[in-house]
CSV table of C-alpha atoms in Angstrom, one decimal:
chain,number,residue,atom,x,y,z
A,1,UNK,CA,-1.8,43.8,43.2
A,2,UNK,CA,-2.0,46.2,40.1
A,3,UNK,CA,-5.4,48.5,41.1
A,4,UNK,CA,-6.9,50.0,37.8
A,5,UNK,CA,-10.1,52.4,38.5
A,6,UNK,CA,-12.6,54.5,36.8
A,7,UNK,CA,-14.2,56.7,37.8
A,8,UNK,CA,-18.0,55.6,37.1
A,9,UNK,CA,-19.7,52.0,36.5
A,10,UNK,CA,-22.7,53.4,34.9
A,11,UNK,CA,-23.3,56.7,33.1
A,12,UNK,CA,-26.0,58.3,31.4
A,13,UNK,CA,-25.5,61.5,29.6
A,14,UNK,CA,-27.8,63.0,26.6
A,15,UNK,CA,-26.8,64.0,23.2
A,16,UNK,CA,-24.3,66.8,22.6
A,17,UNK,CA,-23.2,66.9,26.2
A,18,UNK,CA,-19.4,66.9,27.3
A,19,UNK,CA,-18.2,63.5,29.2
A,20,UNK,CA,-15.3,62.8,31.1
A,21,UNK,CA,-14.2,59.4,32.0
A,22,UNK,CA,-11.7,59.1,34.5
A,23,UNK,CA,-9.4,56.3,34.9
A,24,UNK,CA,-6.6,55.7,37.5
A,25,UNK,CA,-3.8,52.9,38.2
A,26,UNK,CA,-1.8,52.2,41.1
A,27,UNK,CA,1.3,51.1,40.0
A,28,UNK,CA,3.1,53.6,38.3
A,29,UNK,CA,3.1,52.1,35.1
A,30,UNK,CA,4.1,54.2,31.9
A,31,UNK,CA,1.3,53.1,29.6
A,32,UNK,CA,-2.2,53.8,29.7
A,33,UNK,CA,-4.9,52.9,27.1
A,34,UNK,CA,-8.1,53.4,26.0
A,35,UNK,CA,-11.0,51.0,24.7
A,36,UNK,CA,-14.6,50.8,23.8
A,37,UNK,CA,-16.3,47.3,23.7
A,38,UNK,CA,-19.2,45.8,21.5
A,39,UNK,CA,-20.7,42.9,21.5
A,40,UNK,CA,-19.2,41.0,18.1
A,41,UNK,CA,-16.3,43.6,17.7
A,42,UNK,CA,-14.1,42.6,20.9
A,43,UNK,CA,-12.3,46.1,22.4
A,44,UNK,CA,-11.5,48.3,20.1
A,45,UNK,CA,-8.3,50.6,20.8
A,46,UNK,CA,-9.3,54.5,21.2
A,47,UNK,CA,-6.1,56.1,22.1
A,48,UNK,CA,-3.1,55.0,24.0
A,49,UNK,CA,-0.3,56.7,26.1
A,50,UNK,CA,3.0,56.0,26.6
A,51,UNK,CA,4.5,58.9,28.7
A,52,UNK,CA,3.1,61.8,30.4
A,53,UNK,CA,1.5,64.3,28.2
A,54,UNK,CA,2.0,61.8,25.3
A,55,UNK,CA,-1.0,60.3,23.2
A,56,UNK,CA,-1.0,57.9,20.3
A,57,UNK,CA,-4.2,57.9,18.3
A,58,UNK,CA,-5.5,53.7,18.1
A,59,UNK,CA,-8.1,52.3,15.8
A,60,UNK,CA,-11.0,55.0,16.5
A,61,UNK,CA,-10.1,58.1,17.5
A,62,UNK,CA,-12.8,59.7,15.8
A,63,UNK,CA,-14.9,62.0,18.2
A,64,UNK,CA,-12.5,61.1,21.0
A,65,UNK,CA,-9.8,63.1,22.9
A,66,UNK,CA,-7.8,61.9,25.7
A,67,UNK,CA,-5.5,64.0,28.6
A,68,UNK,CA,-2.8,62.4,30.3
A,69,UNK,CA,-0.8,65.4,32.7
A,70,UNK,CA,0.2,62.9,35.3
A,71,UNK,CA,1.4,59.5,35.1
A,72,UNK,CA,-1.3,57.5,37.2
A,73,UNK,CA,-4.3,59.8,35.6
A,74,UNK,CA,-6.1,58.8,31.7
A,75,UNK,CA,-9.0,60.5,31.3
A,76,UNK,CA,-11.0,60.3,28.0
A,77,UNK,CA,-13.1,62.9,26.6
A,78,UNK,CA,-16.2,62.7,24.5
A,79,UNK,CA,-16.7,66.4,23.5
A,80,UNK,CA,-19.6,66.1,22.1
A,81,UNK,CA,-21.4,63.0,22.9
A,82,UNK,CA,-23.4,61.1,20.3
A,83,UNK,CA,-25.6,58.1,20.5
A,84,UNK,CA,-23.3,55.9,18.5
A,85,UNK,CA,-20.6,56.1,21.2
A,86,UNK,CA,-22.8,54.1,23.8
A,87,UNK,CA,-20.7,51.5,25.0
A,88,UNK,CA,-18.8,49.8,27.5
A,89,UNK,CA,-15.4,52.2,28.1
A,90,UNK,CA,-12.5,50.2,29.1
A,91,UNK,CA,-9.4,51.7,30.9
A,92,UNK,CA,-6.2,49.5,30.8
A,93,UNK,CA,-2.5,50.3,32.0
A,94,UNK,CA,0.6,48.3,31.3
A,95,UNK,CA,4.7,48.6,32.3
A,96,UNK,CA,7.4,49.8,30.6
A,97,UNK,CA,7.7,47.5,27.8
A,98,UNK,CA,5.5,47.7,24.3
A,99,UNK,CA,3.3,44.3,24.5
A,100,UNK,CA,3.9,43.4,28.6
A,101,UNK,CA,0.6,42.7,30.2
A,102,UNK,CA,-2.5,45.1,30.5
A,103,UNK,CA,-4.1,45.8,33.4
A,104,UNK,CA,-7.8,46.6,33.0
A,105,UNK,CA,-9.9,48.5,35.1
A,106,UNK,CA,-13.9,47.4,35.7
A,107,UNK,CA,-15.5,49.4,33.1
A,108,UNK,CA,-17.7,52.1,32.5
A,109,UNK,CA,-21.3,51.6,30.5
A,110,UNK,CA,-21.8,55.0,28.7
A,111,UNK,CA,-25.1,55.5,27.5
A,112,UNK,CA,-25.7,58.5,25.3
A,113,UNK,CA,-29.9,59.7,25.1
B,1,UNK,CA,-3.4,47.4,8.4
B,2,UNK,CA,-3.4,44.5,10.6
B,3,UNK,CA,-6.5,42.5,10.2
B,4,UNK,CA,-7.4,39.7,13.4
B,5,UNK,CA,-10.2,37.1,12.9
B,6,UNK,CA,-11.2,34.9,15.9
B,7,UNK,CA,-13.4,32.4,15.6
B,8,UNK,CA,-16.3,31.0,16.7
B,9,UNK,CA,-17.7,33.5,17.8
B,10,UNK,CA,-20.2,31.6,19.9
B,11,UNK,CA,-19.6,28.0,21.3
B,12,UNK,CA,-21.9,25.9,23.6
B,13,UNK,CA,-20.2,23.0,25.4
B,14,UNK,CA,-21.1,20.3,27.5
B,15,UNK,CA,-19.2,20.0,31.1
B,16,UNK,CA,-16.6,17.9,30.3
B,17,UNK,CA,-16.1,18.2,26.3
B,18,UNK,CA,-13.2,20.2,25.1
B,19,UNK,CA,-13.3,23.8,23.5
B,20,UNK,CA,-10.9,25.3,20.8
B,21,UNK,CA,-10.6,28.7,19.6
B,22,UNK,CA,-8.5,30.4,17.1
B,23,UNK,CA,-6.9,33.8,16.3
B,24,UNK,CA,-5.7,34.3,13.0
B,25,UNK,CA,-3.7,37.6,11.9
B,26,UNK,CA,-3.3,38.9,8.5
B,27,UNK,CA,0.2,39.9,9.2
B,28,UNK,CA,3.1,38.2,11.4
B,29,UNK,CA,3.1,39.1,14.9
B,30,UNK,CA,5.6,40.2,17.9
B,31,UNK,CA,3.5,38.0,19.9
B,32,UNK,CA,0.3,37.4,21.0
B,33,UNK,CA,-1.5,37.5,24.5
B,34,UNK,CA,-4.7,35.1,25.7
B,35,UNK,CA,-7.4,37.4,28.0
B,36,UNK,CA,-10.7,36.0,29.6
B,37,UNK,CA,-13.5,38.0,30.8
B,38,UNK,CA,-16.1,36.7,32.7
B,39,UNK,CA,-19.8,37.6,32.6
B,40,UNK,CA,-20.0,41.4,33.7
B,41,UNK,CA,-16.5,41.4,34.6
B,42,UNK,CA,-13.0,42.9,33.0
B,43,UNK,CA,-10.4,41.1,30.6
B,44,UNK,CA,-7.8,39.4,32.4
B,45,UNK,CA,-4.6,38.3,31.3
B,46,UNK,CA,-4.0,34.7,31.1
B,47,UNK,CA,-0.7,34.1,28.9
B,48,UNK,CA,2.0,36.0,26.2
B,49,UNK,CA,3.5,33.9,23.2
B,50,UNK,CA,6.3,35.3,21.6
B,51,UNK,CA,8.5,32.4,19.7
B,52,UNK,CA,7.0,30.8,16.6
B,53,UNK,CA,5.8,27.2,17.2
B,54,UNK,CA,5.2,28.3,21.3
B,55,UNK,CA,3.4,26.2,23.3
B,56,UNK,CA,2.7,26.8,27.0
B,57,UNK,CA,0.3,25.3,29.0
B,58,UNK,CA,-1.6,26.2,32.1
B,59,UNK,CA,-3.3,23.5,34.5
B,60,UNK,CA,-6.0,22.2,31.5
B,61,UNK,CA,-5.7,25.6,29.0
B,62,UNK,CA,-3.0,24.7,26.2
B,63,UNK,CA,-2.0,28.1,24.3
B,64,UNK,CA,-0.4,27.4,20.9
B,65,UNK,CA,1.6,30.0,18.4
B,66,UNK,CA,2.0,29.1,14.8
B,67,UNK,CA,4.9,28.5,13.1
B,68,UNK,CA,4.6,31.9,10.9
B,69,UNK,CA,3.8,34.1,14.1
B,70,UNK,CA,0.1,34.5,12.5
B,71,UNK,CA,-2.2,32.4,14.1
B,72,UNK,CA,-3.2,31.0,17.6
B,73,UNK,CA,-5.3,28.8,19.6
B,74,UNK,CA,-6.7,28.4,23.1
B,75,UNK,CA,-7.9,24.5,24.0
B,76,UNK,CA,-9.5,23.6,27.3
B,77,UNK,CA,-9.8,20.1,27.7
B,78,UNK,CA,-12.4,18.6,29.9
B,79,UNK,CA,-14.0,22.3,30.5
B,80,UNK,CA,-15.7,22.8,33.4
B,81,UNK,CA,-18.6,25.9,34.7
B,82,UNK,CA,-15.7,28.2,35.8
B,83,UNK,CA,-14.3,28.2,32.4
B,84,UNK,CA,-17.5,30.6,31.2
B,85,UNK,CA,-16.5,33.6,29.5
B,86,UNK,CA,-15.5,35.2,26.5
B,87,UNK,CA,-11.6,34.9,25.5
B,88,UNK,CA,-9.9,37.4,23.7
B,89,UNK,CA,-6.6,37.3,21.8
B,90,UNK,CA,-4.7,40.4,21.3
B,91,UNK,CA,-2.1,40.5,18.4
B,92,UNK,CA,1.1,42.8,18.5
B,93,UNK,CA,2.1,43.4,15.6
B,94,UNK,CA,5.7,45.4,15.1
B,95,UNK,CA,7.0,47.9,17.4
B,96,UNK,CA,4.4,50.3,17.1
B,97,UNK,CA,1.7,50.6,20.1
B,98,UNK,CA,-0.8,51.0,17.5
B,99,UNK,CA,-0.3,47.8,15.9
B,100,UNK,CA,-2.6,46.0,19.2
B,101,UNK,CA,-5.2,44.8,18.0
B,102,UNK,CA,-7.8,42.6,19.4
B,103,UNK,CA,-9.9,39.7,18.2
B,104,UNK,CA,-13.6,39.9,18.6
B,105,UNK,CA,-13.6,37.1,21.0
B,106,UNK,CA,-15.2,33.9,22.0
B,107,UNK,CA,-18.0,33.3,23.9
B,108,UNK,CA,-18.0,30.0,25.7
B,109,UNK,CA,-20.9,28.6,27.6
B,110,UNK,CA,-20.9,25.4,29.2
B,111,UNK,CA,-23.8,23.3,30.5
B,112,UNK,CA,-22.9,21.5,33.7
């Protein structure tokens, strides 16, 4: 079975602080993405990856940065966190192919004091 | 840019009545794919459409493509507690990775 993880269920950080959110899949697949989710706005695509080292800005990049240097490893990067980017942070991974299947890990709840 | 509208946004069913919901896409699609997330849980995948007019089936979920590749729909019949959740459709549109876009889901209750 395809194992998707992050790093953290639950998170609290305060305003202005520099968070890292970790996400890791087992089954060397070459995309990774991204995604915040609201209630009434479904999951909104952040960034995505296709290849080591290679990033594709999504729908809302805006005060995001992500850092893929190995295949299995996503991590996304608030640099400076506001309040407005409380959410649930999904991580999702899929195979070669553009549309094939995601893979979504459990989810992390940021929430930003 | 790609525009998705899934509606309703809420429904409330009894055990046993059926349950529609529909994804409609401003522009035509590569193909579509069906998710379901359960209360506190992650999306998972339940189906890909590709051809225009699709229909596939799945035990008592029916997944339907349109004819123009711009709109789908999800029907349960007879739906039943473990069909609770929200489901999500998630429109590819052209080559491009950042033509994925999701709807904003469906939230489906049902009283047993």
């Amino acid at each position: 079975d395809v194992k998707v993880t992050q790093s953290s269920r639950y998170l609290v950080k305060r305003t202005g602080e520099k968070v890292f959110l970790e996400c890791v899949q087992d089954m060397d697949h070459e995309n990774m993405f991204w995604y915040r989710q609201d209630p009434g706005l479904g999951l909104r695509l952040i960034y995505f990856s296709y290849d080591v080292k290679m990033k594709e800005k999504g729908d809302i990049p805006e005060g995001y940065s992500v850092s893929r240097e190995k295949k299995e490893r996503f991590s996304l990067i608030l640099e400076s966190a506001s309040t407005n980017q409380t959410s649930m942070y999904l991580c999702a991974s899929s195979p070669r192919l553009a549309y094939n299947e995601q893979f979504f890990g459990p989810g992390t709840r940021l929430t930003v004091l | 840019g790609q525009q998705v509208m899934q509606i309703p946004q809420y429904q409330h069913v009894q055990e046993g009545e059926d349950f529609t919901t529909y994804c409609n896409s401003s522009t035509t699609l590569s193909n579509i794919q069906w998710y379901k997330q359960r209360p506190g849980g992650h999306p998972v995948f339940l189906i890909q459409l590709v051809k225009s007019g699709e229909v596939k089936k799945q035990k008592r979920l029916t997944f339907q493509f349109g004819e123009a590749k711009k709109n789908s729909s999800l029907h349960i019949t007879a739906t039943q507690t473990t069909d609770v959740g929200t489901y999500f459709c998630l429109c590819a549109g052209g080559t491009s990775y950042g033509k994925l876009t999701f709807g904003q889901g469906t939230i489906l209750t049902v009283h047993p």
